[in-house]
Amino acid sequence: MKKILTLLSSITLVSASTASVVACGNGNKNTDIVIQANPASLDVYQKAAAAVNAKFEEAGVKFRAKIKESHMYENYVQISNKGVRDKSIPDVFIVDAFKYQLYKDQNNILNVSDLVKKYLLQTSDDEEHFGLKKTDSGIEITQGVPSARAWKAARINSGAEEYFGVVPSAIETISMMFDNNKFGITDDGHFTGSVLENEAVKAAVGENPIASLENMAIINEAMGYKPTGYLKALKGYFVAAAFNAMVKKHDADINPVEGSAKATIWQKTGEFPSQNYKDFDSLWENEKTKDDAKLVMDMMVRLGYSFGKPMRNALYNQVGDEAIDNATVASLRDGTTSMAALEIFNLQSYASFMKQADPKADIRVKDISSLKFDNSEGSPSLSSSAGGHGFAIKSTIANVSEKTKDGENLTKAGAAMLAIKELSDPKYSADFSITDGKYSPFKANKEAAVEQFNKTEGYGFYADAANEIAKGYEGVTDMPNTALDQASGTTWDTYRLAMNTSKNDTEWKAMADQFWTQFTDKWAKDKAEFIWG
């Protein structure tokens, strides 16, 4: 085995034309390793595929990486509709972190533990790069945050069995992007910028206001109910950052059973994973935490109100996100919004829109943990959920193998892992970040990306983003890993419906009380009626 590993890792790509990315090579479909690629980063995948195909060719095997342009969400739908055995499902695909356990339970993804040891960790340099070490008993996670947390998430719960379901490809936190000239966040956690010179704002928040959700809402109100600062108060991924602040605050009060994550929802009794709804607890049900959960919901309503009625109309009672996304773009383009929470893949477009409002905008990025929840003493910082993605190999990948020039055996699954290893090379990390908002958890990849960003004029905010995501990942909160939340999105379906059915044409406090009652009532009903499996 050492011969093939040395050969495949030492060959360098002379020309991208050495092997065709999309060609079937020898015509045998079983030797095509089909890799799903998000359209935005298609060119990056093509380069990596050409590189690994050159290595396969030199090794004398017929395996070839073949890129399938398909967004990961389209792939989820295909897996759901057709099952992973269907030939249309790629051999290698991207999976969201919150789907790891679900896909393992559904037997959609391969246990790649042995492949990681055999192909990903070929040398001591590999071990350092990936933050792992091979041991007699398995795999030890060695590198610090964020790599360690990403690998911890990839080590899927499977009882005593070691089960790595993915190779982490990206980490994700919510970021705050802003024009520092107008409305920014200082390193010591205060708001700054020309917005604070407005007399009404100055009267409302005073000098040197704390960077908090509460002050963001107050500033919006003082600016005439306009979304000067914006966070999508109806979308679960963003709202979770505020709930997570309370998870951190109540760390000692949340006591899940072994296997269940310390999160907004947890399993409190019974053997994990339970299918008895009485075994579960949540931030909004537990006697020690529910008052603070109510504060979160109140804050989301107040924040939504602070955007003004036109933005509220686009936010509430909509079937999808098109109306609010269009309103957000318009608000960035005309300069109304100077600070916005975003999913990092929107960084390039949001920055472009902000530059349209002011070509001299000083665009900066900070992690959402730079915001406190409110202005109270000891208020917790917001905390992203431990988001990210990983490269998975489908569980039904063809059981075929090839002999190398040296007579070594290489399985298709092994070849797929070598393709994943190529895609994880630091030389692609900057391009993945720019094209598709994917920021690697590995230290060498982050450093390579930051170096390239800092060398490129106008790309400094990408370097900010890479550093802030890595920094912010130290304080992320685990996602709920119970079937109650994971399989159906129960929490955020309930949240959105309750928010939408509350009257939003009255004073915000009245709507907040309506929202809390409707949410908790509906949650209790949905929880009791949840269909397991």
Short mmCIF file of C-alpha atoms in Angstrom, two decimals:
data_model
loop_
_atom_site.label_atom_id
_atom_site.label_comp_id
_atom_site.label_asym_id
_atom_site.label_seq_id
_atom_site.Cartn_x
_atom_site.Cartn_y
_atom_site.Cartn_z
CA MET A 1 0.00 0.00 0.00
CA LYS A 2 2.87 2.40 0.72
CA LYS A 3 3.87 2.32 -2.96
CA ILE A 4 0.53 3.58 -4.26
CA LEU A 5 0.19 6.14 -1.49
CA THR A 6 3.63 7.53 -2.19
CA LEU A 7 3.03 7.55 -5.91
CA LEU A 8 -0.36 9.22 -5.75
CA SER A 9 0.77 11.88 -3.30
CA SER A 10 3.99 12.78 -5.04
CA ILE A 11 2.86 13.32 -8.63
CA THR A 12 2.38 16.94 -9.59
CA LEU A 13 0.01 18.16 -12.25
CA VAL A 14 1.86 19.45 -15.28
CA SER A 15 -1.17 20.47 -17.25
CA ALA A 16 -4.89 20.58 -16.60
CA SER A 17 -5.34 18.88 -19.95
CA THR A 18 -3.59 15.73 -18.72
CA ALA A 19 -6.95 14.16 -17.86
CA SER A 20 -10.41 15.31 -18.83
CA VAL A 21 -12.63 16.19 -15.93
CA VAL A 22 -15.84 15.17 -17.60
CA ALA A 23 -14.65 12.39 -19.86
CA CYS A 24 -15.61 8.82 -19.00
CA GLY A 25 -12.03 7.72 -19.69
CA ASN A 26 -12.22 4.04 -20.48
CA GLY A 27 -15.99 4.01 -20.87
CA ASN A 28 -16.52 1.86 -17.79
CA LYS A 29 -19.00 3.74 -15.59
CA ASN A 30 -17.89 1.82 -12.52
CA THR A 31 -14.51 3.52 -12.60
CA ASP A 32 -15.96 7.02 -12.82
CA ILE A 33 -15.91 8.75 -9.44
CA VAL A 34 -18.80 11.18 -9.79
CA ILE A 35 -18.35 14.24 -7.57
CA GLN A 36 -21.14 16.71 -6.90
CA ALA A 37 -20.02 20.33 -7.30
CA ASN A 38 -21.94 23.47 -6.42
CA PRO A 39 -22.21 25.57 -9.62
CA ALA A 40 -20.50 28.57 -8.01
CA SER A 41 -17.27 26.62 -7.45
CA LEU A 42 -17.36 24.45 -10.57
CA ASP A 43 -14.02 25.73 -11.85
CA VAL A 44 -12.31 24.87 -8.55
CA TYR A 45 -13.65 21.32 -8.68
CA GLN A 46 -12.51 20.96 -12.28
CA LYS A 47 -8.96 21.94 -11.37
CA ALA A 48 -8.87 19.48 -8.48
CA ALA A 49 -10.36 16.71 -10.61
CA ALA A 50 -7.80 17.27 -13.34
CA ALA A 51 -5.04 17.09 -10.73
CA VAL A 52 -6.19 13.84 -9.17
CA ASN A 53 -6.93 12.31 -12.58
CA ALA A 54 -3.33 12.93 -13.59
CA LYS A 55 -2.26 11.05 -10.47
CA PHE A 56 -4.58 8.15 -11.24
CA GLU A 57 -3.25 7.98 -14.78
CA GLU A 58 0.34 7.93 -13.63
CA ALA A 59 -0.48 5.20 -11.11
CA GLY A 60 -1.91 3.08 -13.89
CA VAL A 61 -5.49 2.88 -12.59
CA LYS A 62 -8.61 3.61 -14.61
CA PHE A 63 -10.41 5.62 -11.96
CA ARG A 64 -11.30 9.12 -13.07
CA ALA A 65 -12.95 11.95 -11.18
CA LYS A 66 -15.99 13.20 -13.07
CA ILE A 67 -17.64 16.43 -11.96
CA LYS A 68 -21.42 16.69 -11.78
CA GLU A 69 -22.63 20.28 -11.59
CA SER A 70 -25.44 20.21 -9.05
CA HIS A 71 -26.15 22.30 -5.97
CA MET A 72 -25.98 20.35 -2.73
CA TYR A 73 -29.62 21.19 -1.96
CA GLU A 74 -30.69 19.67 -5.27
CA ASN A 75 -28.73 16.58 -4.30
CA TYR A 76 -30.57 16.39 -0.97
CA VAL A 77 -33.87 16.37 -2.84
CA GLN A 78 -32.65 13.63 -5.17
CA ILE A 79 -31.52 11.48 -2.24
CA SER A 80 -34.85 12.03 -0.53
CA ASN A 81 -36.87 11.22 -3.65
CA LYS A 82 -34.82 8.41 -5.16
CA GLY A 83 -32.64 7.01 -2.40
CA VAL A 84 -28.86 6.87 -2.35
CA ARG A 85 -28.79 3.65 -4.42
CA ASP A 86 -30.03 5.51 -7.47
CA LYS A 87 -27.34 5.87 -10.12
CA SER A 88 -28.01 9.60 -10.41
CA ILE A 89 -26.63 10.19 -6.91
CA PRO A 90 -22.93 11.19 -7.04
CA ASP A 91 -20.30 9.05 -5.34
CA VAL A 92 -18.96 12.07 -3.44
CA PHE A 93 -21.16 14.91 -2.28
CA ILE A 94 -21.34 17.78 0.19
CA VAL A 95 -23.44 17.37 3.33
CA ASP A 96 -24.56 20.03 5.80
CA ALA A 97 -23.38 19.41 9.36
CA PHE A 98 -26.93 19.18 10.66
CA LYS A 99 -27.57 16.24 8.31
CA TYR A 100 -24.57 14.11 9.36
CA GLN A 101 -26.39 12.06 11.97
CA LEU A 102 -29.56 11.84 9.89
CA TYR A 103 -27.69 10.58 6.81
CA LYS A 104 -25.80 8.07 8.93
CA ASP A 105 -29.04 6.80 10.46
CA GLN A 106 -30.55 6.48 6.98
CA ASN A 107 -27.44 4.61 5.78
CA ASN A 108 -26.81 7.21 3.07
CA ILE A 109 -23.13 7.77 3.78
CA LEU A 110 -20.14 5.49 4.18
CA ASN A 111 -18.18 5.07 7.37
CA VAL A 112 -14.91 6.57 6.13
CA SER A 113 -12.84 5.90 9.27
CA ASP A 114 -10.60 3.29 7.62
CA LEU A 115 -10.31 5.35 4.44
CA VAL A 116 -9.21 8.37 6.46
CA LYS A 117 -6.46 6.35 8.13
CA LYS A 118 -5.37 4.65 4.91
CA TYR A 119 -5.52 7.47 2.36
CA LEU A 120 -5.99 10.83 4.05
CA LEU A 121 -3.28 10.34 6.70
CA GLN A 122 -0.42 9.02 4.60
CA THR A 123 2.39 11.04 6.18
CA SER A 124 3.16 13.02 9.30
CA ASP A 125 2.59 16.17 7.22
CA ASP A 126 -0.90 14.90 6.42
CA GLU A 127 -1.58 14.31 10.09
CA GLU A 128 -0.51 17.86 10.88
CA HIS A 129 -2.56 19.30 8.02
CA PHE A 130 -5.79 17.51 8.92
CA GLY A 131 -5.33 17.67 12.68
CA LEU A 132 -5.59 13.92 13.15
CA LYS A 133 -3.29 11.14 14.27
CA LYS A 134 -3.53 7.43 13.59
CA THR A 135 -3.42 5.30 16.73
CA ASP A 136 -3.67 1.58 17.44
CA SER A 137 -7.23 2.10 18.64
CA GLY A 138 -8.40 4.40 15.84
CA ILE A 139 -8.07 8.12 15.10
CA GLU A 140 -7.11 10.82 17.58
CA ILE A 141 -8.19 14.43 16.99
CA THR A 142 -5.13 16.59 17.66
CA GLN A 143 -5.54 20.05 16.15
CA GLY A 144 -7.32 22.80 18.07
CA VAL A 145 -10.45 24.71 17.23
CA PRO A 146 -11.86 24.97 14.60
CA SER A 147 -10.45 21.75 13.14
CA ALA A 148 -11.09 19.71 16.28
CA ARG A 149 -14.72 20.78 16.52
CA ALA A 150 -15.28 20.03 12.83
CA TRP A 151 -13.81 16.53 13.23
CA LYS A 152 -15.82 16.02 16.42
CA ALA A 153 -19.00 16.71 14.45
CA ALA A 154 -17.81 14.33 11.73
CA ARG A 155 -17.35 11.57 14.34
CA ILE A 156 -21.00 10.59 14.25
CA ASN A 157 -22.66 9.03 17.26
CA SER A 158 -22.70 5.28 16.75
CA GLY A 159 -22.40 3.74 20.19
CA ALA A 160 -19.00 2.17 20.78
CA GLU A 161 -18.17 2.05 17.09
CA GLU A 162 -15.84 4.67 15.61
CA TYR A 163 -17.76 6.23 12.73
CA PHE A 164 -16.41 9.18 10.78
CA GLY A 165 -19.13 10.01 8.28
CA VAL A 166 -17.45 12.88 6.42
CA VAL A 167 -14.22 14.75 5.88
CA PRO A 168 -14.88 18.35 6.99
CA SER A 169 -14.78 20.73 4.04
CA ALA A 170 -15.98 24.01 5.52
CA ILE A 171 -16.98 25.67 8.76
CA GLU A 172 -19.68 28.26 8.98
CA THR A 173 -20.74 30.95 11.40
CA ILE A 174 -23.01 33.95 11.02
CA SER A 175 -21.04 37.06 10.17
CA MET A 176 -21.74 40.75 10.58
CA MET A 177 -20.73 42.75 7.52
CA PHE A 178 -20.73 46.52 7.81
CA ASP A 179 -19.53 49.82 6.41
CA ASN A 180 -17.26 50.87 9.24
CA ASN A 181 -17.57 54.53 8.26
CA LYS A 182 -21.31 54.51 8.91
CA PHE A 183 -22.16 51.77 11.39
CA GLY A 184 -19.44 49.45 12.65
CA ILE A 185 -18.34 47.29 15.57
CA THR A 186 -15.13 48.02 17.44
CA ASP A 187 -12.74 45.37 18.69
CA ASP A 188 -13.81 46.10 22.27
CA GLY A 189 -17.50 45.49 21.51
CA HIS A 190 -19.07 48.89 20.89
CA PHE A 191 -20.95 50.40 17.98
CA THR A 192 -19.18 53.11 16.01
CA GLY A 193 -19.66 55.23 12.90
CA SER A 194 -21.46 58.30 11.60
CA VAL A 195 -24.90 56.85 12.45
CA LEU A 196 -24.13 57.56 16.10
CA GLU A 197 -23.82 61.28 15.30
CA ASN A 198 -27.54 61.45 14.52
CA GLU A 199 -29.16 63.45 17.34
CA ALA A 200 -32.06 61.05 17.82
CA VAL A 201 -29.68 58.09 17.95
CA LYS A 202 -27.40 59.90 20.37
CA ALA A 203 -30.34 60.63 22.65
CA ALA A 204 -31.50 56.99 22.49
CA VAL A 205 -28.25 55.10 23.08
CA GLY A 206 -25.81 57.69 24.44
CA GLU A 207 -22.08 57.74 23.88
CA ASN A 208 -20.09 54.63 23.01
CA PRO A 209 -23.06 52.21 23.01
CA ILE A 210 -22.51 48.48 23.53
CA ALA A 211 -22.78 46.42 20.36
CA SER A 212 -25.97 44.48 21.12
CA LEU A 213 -29.18 43.35 19.46
CA GLU A 214 -31.08 45.64 21.80
CA ASN A 215 -29.09 48.71 20.75
CA MET A 216 -29.42 47.72 17.08
CA ALA A 217 -33.21 47.78 17.47
CA ILE A 218 -33.08 51.09 19.38
CA ILE A 219 -30.89 52.69 16.70
CA ASN A 220 -33.22 51.48 13.94
CA GLU A 221 -36.17 52.99 15.81
CA ALA A 222 -34.31 56.29 16.31
CA MET A 223 -33.47 56.40 12.60
CA GLY A 224 -37.20 56.44 11.87
CA TYR A 225 -37.85 52.69 11.91
CA LYS A 226 -35.39 51.81 9.18
CA PRO A 227 -33.14 48.70 8.87
CA THR A 228 -29.87 50.54 9.52
CA GLY A 229 -28.77 47.30 11.17
CA TYR A 230 -30.37 44.13 9.86
CA LEU A 231 -30.73 40.50 10.94
CA LYS A 232 -33.36 38.22 9.40
CA ALA A 233 -35.57 37.83 12.47
CA LEU A 234 -37.72 35.10 10.91
CA LYS A 235 -35.03 32.68 9.76
CA GLY A 236 -34.07 29.97 12.22
CA TYR A 237 -30.35 29.97 11.44
CA PHE A 238 -30.05 33.63 12.48
CA VAL A 239 -32.50 33.51 15.37
CA ALA A 240 -30.66 30.48 16.74
CA ALA A 241 -27.67 32.74 17.50
CA ALA A 242 -29.80 34.57 20.08
CA PHE A 243 -31.23 31.35 21.53
CA ASN A 244 -27.69 29.96 21.68
CA ALA A 245 -26.65 32.94 23.80
CA MET A 246 -29.12 31.66 26.38
CA VAL A 247 -27.84 28.10 26.02
CA LYS A 248 -24.42 29.44 27.00
CA LYS A 249 -25.91 31.44 29.86
CA HIS A 250 -27.70 28.38 31.23
CA ASP A 251 -24.91 25.88 30.72
CA ALA A 252 -25.34 24.53 34.25
CA ASP A 253 -29.11 24.18 33.86
CA ILE A 254 -29.07 22.13 30.64
CA ASN A 255 -28.21 18.52 31.44
CA PRO A 256 -28.74 16.20 28.47
CA VAL A 257 -28.29 12.44 28.60
CA GLU A 258 -25.11 11.00 27.09
CA GLY A 259 -25.19 11.34 23.32
CA SER A 260 -27.56 14.30 23.25
CA ALA A 261 -26.07 17.71 22.50
CA LYS A 262 -26.24 20.63 24.92
CA ALA A 263 -28.38 22.80 22.68
CA THR A 264 -31.75 24.55 22.38
CA ILE A 265 -33.45 21.13 22.45
CA TRP A 266 -32.05 18.18 24.36
CA GLN A 267 -32.95 14.71 25.55
CA LYS A 268 -33.24 14.87 29.33
CA THR A 269 -34.22 11.28 30.20
CA GLY A 270 -34.17 7.81 28.70
CA GLU A 271 -31.64 6.07 26.51
CA PHE A 272 -30.36 8.12 23.58
CA PRO A 273 -31.79 8.32 20.99
CA SER A 274 -35.32 8.20 22.38
CA GLN A 275 -38.59 8.20 20.47
CA ASN A 276 -40.66 9.21 23.48
CA TYR A 277 -41.55 12.89 23.30
CA LYS A 278 -41.67 13.06 27.11
CA ASP A 279 -37.89 12.46 27.21
CA PHE A 280 -37.18 15.85 25.61
CA ASP A 281 -36.75 19.33 27.00
CA SER A 282 -36.12 22.71 25.43
CA LEU A 283 -35.07 26.23 26.23
CA TRP A 284 -38.69 27.41 26.06
CA GLU A 285 -40.10 24.61 28.27
CA ASN A 286 -37.55 24.23 31.05
CA GLU A 287 -38.49 26.16 34.18
CA LYS A 288 -34.96 27.54 34.61
CA THR A 289 -34.56 28.75 31.04
CA LYS A 290 -37.98 29.64 29.63
CA ASP A 291 -38.00 33.25 30.88
CA ASP A 292 -34.85 33.94 28.88
CA ALA A 293 -36.32 32.12 25.86
CA LYS A 294 -39.24 34.56 26.09
CA LEU A 295 -36.74 37.45 26.09
CA VAL A 296 -35.23 36.10 22.86
CA MET A 297 -38.61 35.96 21.16
CA ASP A 298 -39.49 39.44 22.42
CA MET A 299 -36.20 40.72 21.01
CA MET A 300 -36.83 39.16 17.61
CA VAL A 301 -40.24 40.81 17.42
CA ARG A 302 -38.85 44.18 18.48
CA LEU A 303 -36.02 43.89 15.97
CA GLY A 304 -38.48 43.02 13.20
CA TYR A 305 -40.60 46.02 14.11
CA SER A 306 -37.57 48.31 14.09
CA PHE A 307 -37.06 47.64 10.37
CA GLY A 308 -40.22 49.60 9.54
CA LYS A 309 -43.45 48.47 7.92
CA PRO A 310 -42.19 48.03 4.31
CA MET A 311 -39.50 45.60 5.45
CA ARG A 312 -41.91 43.87 7.85
CA ASN A 313 -44.37 43.31 5.04
CA ALA A 314 -41.62 41.60 3.08
CA LEU A 315 -40.55 39.57 6.10
CA TYR A 316 -43.83 38.27 7.50
CA ASN A 317 -46.59 36.16 5.95
CA GLN A 318 -44.54 35.21 2.92
CA VAL A 319 -44.39 31.72 1.44
CA GLY A 320 -40.66 31.93 0.84
CA ASP A 321 -37.72 34.31 1.22
CA GLU A 322 -37.91 36.07 -2.15
CA ALA A 323 -39.68 39.20 -0.90
CA ILE A 324 -37.39 39.75 2.09
CA ASP A 325 -34.25 38.92 0.10
CA ASN A 326 -35.24 41.49 -2.54
CA ALA A 327 -36.01 44.06 0.15
CA THR A 328 -32.64 43.42 1.79
CA VAL A 329 -30.77 43.88 -1.49
CA ALA A 330 -32.62 47.14 -2.16
CA SER A 331 -31.83 48.38 1.34
CA LEU A 332 -28.13 47.62 0.91
CA ARG A 333 -28.01 49.21 -2.53
CA ASP A 334 -29.59 52.49 -1.49
CA GLY A 335 -27.46 52.78 1.65
CA THR A 336 -30.31 52.38 4.16
CA THR A 337 -28.66 49.27 5.62
CA SER A 338 -25.08 49.76 6.76
CA MET A 339 -24.75 46.58 8.83
CA ALA A 340 -26.19 43.16 8.08
CA ALA A 341 -25.95 39.66 9.50
CA LEU A 342 -25.28 37.22 6.71
CA GLU A 343 -24.55 33.65 5.84
CA ILE A 344 -20.97 33.79 4.69
CA PHE A 345 -21.66 32.62 1.15
CA ASN A 346 -23.48 35.96 0.65
CA LEU A 347 -20.38 37.99 1.49
CA GLN A 348 -19.36 38.79 -2.07
CA SER A 349 -22.84 39.85 -3.20
CA TYR A 350 -23.62 41.87 -0.06
CA ALA A 351 -20.29 43.68 -0.34
CA SER A 352 -21.04 44.48 -3.97
CA PHE A 353 -24.45 45.91 -3.06
CA MET A 354 -22.97 48.01 -0.27
CA LYS A 355 -20.34 49.37 -2.66
CA GLN A 356 -23.12 50.44 -5.03
CA ALA A 357 -24.48 52.67 -2.26
CA ASP A 358 -21.02 54.08 -1.51
CA PRO A 359 -17.96 53.13 -3.58
CA LYS A 360 -15.80 54.35 -0.67
CA ALA A 361 -17.48 52.08 1.87
CA ASP A 362 -15.00 50.65 4.35
CA ILE A 363 -16.31 47.09 4.42
CA ARG A 364 -15.41 45.01 7.45
CA VAL A 365 -16.49 41.64 8.78
CA LYS A 366 -16.85 40.38 12.35
CA ASP A 367 -18.30 37.21 13.77
CA ILE A 368 -21.79 37.53 15.24
CA SER A 369 -20.32 36.76 18.67
CA SER A 370 -19.13 40.39 18.63
CA LEU A 371 -22.76 41.28 19.50
CA LYS A 372 -24.21 40.98 23.00
CA PHE A 373 -27.83 39.96 23.38
CA ASP A 374 -28.95 43.06 25.28
CA ASN A 375 -27.61 45.89 27.43
CA SER A 376 -27.93 44.16 30.79
CA GLU A 377 -24.93 43.50 32.99
CA GLY A 378 -23.24 40.25 31.98
CA SER A 379 -25.37 39.84 28.87
CA PRO A 380 -24.25 36.78 26.87
CA SER A 381 -22.74 37.09 23.41
CA LEU A 382 -24.61 35.73 20.44
CA SER A 383 -23.37 32.35 19.30
CA SER A 384 -23.69 30.68 15.91
CA SER A 385 -24.72 27.07 15.69
CA ALA A 386 -21.84 24.76 14.82
CA GLY A 387 -22.50 24.91 11.12
CA GLY A 388 -20.42 23.62 8.28
CA HIS A 389 -20.15 21.01 5.60
CA GLY A 390 -18.29 17.82 4.86
CA PHE A 391 -17.34 15.63 1.91
CA ALA A 392 -19.26 12.35 2.13
CA ILE A 393 -18.97 9.13 0.13
CA LYS A 394 -22.27 7.42 -0.57
CA SER A 395 -22.76 4.11 1.18
CA THR A 396 -23.59 2.33 -2.10
CA ILE A 397 -20.42 3.31 -3.96
CA ALA A 398 -19.50 0.51 -6.38
CA ASN A 399 -17.37 -2.24 -4.87
CA VAL A 400 -14.73 -2.28 -7.60
CA SER A 401 -10.97 -2.04 -7.45
CA GLU A 402 -7.98 -1.44 -9.72
CA LYS A 403 -4.41 -2.65 -9.65
CA THR A 404 -1.70 -0.01 -9.81
CA LYS A 405 1.51 -0.33 -11.81
CA ASP A 406 3.09 -1.74 -8.69
CA GLY A 407 0.37 -4.33 -8.18
CA GLU A 408 -1.28 -2.59 -5.24
CA ASN A 409 -5.06 -2.72 -4.86
CA LEU A 410 -7.05 0.53 -4.92
CA THR A 411 -10.79 0.41 -4.33
CA LYS A 412 -13.20 2.94 -5.79
CA ALA A 413 -13.96 4.16 -2.26
CA GLY A 414 -10.23 4.62 -1.68
CA ALA A 415 -9.91 6.53 -4.95
CA ALA A 416 -12.85 8.72 -3.87
CA MET A 417 -11.03 9.52 -0.63
CA LEU A 418 -7.93 10.50 -2.62
CA ALA A 419 -10.13 12.87 -4.65
CA ILE A 420 -11.43 14.37 -1.39
CA LYS A 421 -7.85 14.77 -0.22
CA GLU A 422 -7.03 16.73 -3.37
CA LEU A 423 -10.08 18.96 -2.88
CA SER A 424 -8.83 19.64 0.67
CA ASP A 425 -5.48 20.99 -0.51
CA PRO A 426 -4.70 24.54 0.73
CA LYS A 427 -4.12 25.77 -2.82
CA TYR A 428 -7.88 25.69 -3.48
CA SER A 429 -9.00 27.27 -0.22
CA ALA A 430 -9.10 30.93 -1.31
CA ASP A 431 -11.06 30.09 -4.46
CA PHE A 432 -13.61 28.05 -2.51
CA SER A 433 -14.07 31.00 -0.13
CA ILE A 434 -14.54 33.59 -2.89
CA THR A 435 -16.74 31.56 -5.20
CA ASP A 436 -18.94 29.66 -2.75
CA GLY A 437 -18.32 31.05 0.73
CA LYS A 438 -16.66 27.84 1.93
CA TYR A 439 -13.99 28.44 4.59
CA SER A 440 -11.85 25.44 5.49
CA PRO A 441 -11.49 24.35 9.13
CA PHE A 442 -7.83 23.46 8.61
CA LYS A 443 -5.14 25.88 9.76
CA ALA A 444 -2.93 25.59 6.67
CA ASN A 445 -5.90 26.20 4.38
CA LYS A 446 -6.99 29.29 6.30
CA GLU A 447 -3.47 30.69 6.29
CA ALA A 448 -3.09 30.09 2.54
CA ALA A 449 -6.41 31.81 1.87
CA VAL A 450 -5.65 34.80 4.09
CA GLU A 451 -2.25 35.24 2.45
CA GLN A 452 -3.86 35.30 -1.00
CA PHE A 453 -6.62 37.69 0.10
CA ASN A 454 -4.14 40.12 1.62
CA LYS A 455 -2.14 40.16 -1.61
CA THR A 456 -5.21 41.03 -3.68
CA GLU A 457 -6.44 44.61 -3.69
CA GLY A 458 -10.00 44.96 -2.42
CA TYR A 459 -10.09 41.50 -0.85
CA GLY A 460 -9.13 42.46 2.68
CA PHE A 461 -12.64 41.79 3.98
CA TYR A 462 -12.29 38.16 2.85
CA ALA A 463 -9.24 37.89 5.08
CA ASP A 464 -11.32 39.43 7.89
CA ALA A 465 -14.00 36.83 7.25
CA ALA A 466 -11.59 33.89 7.31
CA ASN A 467 -10.02 35.06 10.59
CA GLU A 468 -13.35 35.92 12.21
CA ILE A 469 -14.97 32.61 11.27
CA ALA A 470 -12.04 30.69 12.75
CA LYS A 471 -12.19 32.88 15.87
CA GLY A 472 -15.97 32.68 16.14
CA TYR A 473 -15.96 28.91 15.79
CA GLU A 474 -14.32 28.68 19.21
CA GLY A 475 -17.59 29.83 20.76
CA VAL A 476 -20.19 28.13 18.57
CA THR A 477 -23.01 26.11 20.10
CA ASP A 478 -23.78 22.52 19.20
CA MET A 479 -26.77 21.95 16.98
CA PRO A 480 -29.60 19.87 18.45
CA ASN A 481 -28.95 16.26 17.45
CA THR A 482 -32.28 14.70 18.34
CA ALA A 483 -34.57 13.34 15.64
CA LEU A 484 -37.30 15.59 17.05
CA ASP A 485 -35.53 18.65 15.71
CA GLN A 486 -33.19 17.28 13.08
CA ALA A 487 -35.44 15.27 10.81
CA SER A 488 -38.24 17.76 10.37
CA GLY A 489 -37.07 21.24 11.29
CA THR A 490 -39.84 21.21 13.89
CA THR A 491 -38.47 24.16 15.83
CA TRP A 492 -38.18 26.63 13.00
CA ASP A 493 -41.36 25.53 11.23
CA THR A 494 -43.17 26.22 14.49
CA TYR A 495 -41.31 29.49 15.02
CA ARG A 496 -42.03 30.82 11.54
CA LEU A 497 -45.70 29.86 11.56
CA ALA A 498 -46.24 31.34 15.02
CA MET A 499 -44.49 34.58 14.02
CA ASN A 500 -46.47 34.85 10.79
CA THR A 501 -49.84 34.30 12.44
CA SER A 502 -49.24 36.91 15.14
CA LYS A 503 -50.66 40.33 14.28
CA ASN A 504 -47.83 42.58 13.14
CA ASP A 505 -49.76 45.80 12.79
CA THR A 506 -49.88 46.60 16.50
CA GLU A 507 -47.28 47.76 19.01
CA TRP A 508 -44.44 45.23 19.14
CA LYS A 509 -44.96 44.17 22.77
CA ALA A 510 -48.50 43.01 22.02
CA MET A 511 -47.28 40.98 19.07
CA ALA A 512 -44.47 39.50 21.17
CA ASP A 513 -46.92 38.18 23.76
CA GLN A 514 -49.11 36.70 21.02
CA PHE A 515 -46.06 35.12 19.41
CA TRP A 516 -44.86 33.48 22.64
CA THR A 517 -48.27 31.96 23.37
CA GLN A 518 -48.75 30.67 19.84
CA PHE A 519 -45.24 29.27 19.64
CA THR A 520 -45.31 27.41 22.96
CA ASP A 521 -48.82 26.05 22.35
CA LYS A 522 -47.97 24.83 18.89
CA TRP A 523 -44.63 23.40 20.01
CA ALA A 524 -46.30 21.30 22.72
CA LYS A 525 -48.84 19.98 20.18
CA ASP A 526 -46.25 19.27 17.46
CA LYS A 527 -43.93 17.58 19.93
CA ALA A 528 -46.67 15.23 21.17
CA GLU A 529 -47.77 14.40 17.62
CA PHE A 530 -44.28 14.02 16.12
CA ILE A 531 -44.00 11.03 13.78
CA TRP A 532 -40.73 9.22 14.39
CA GLY A 533 -38.67 7.56 11.67
#
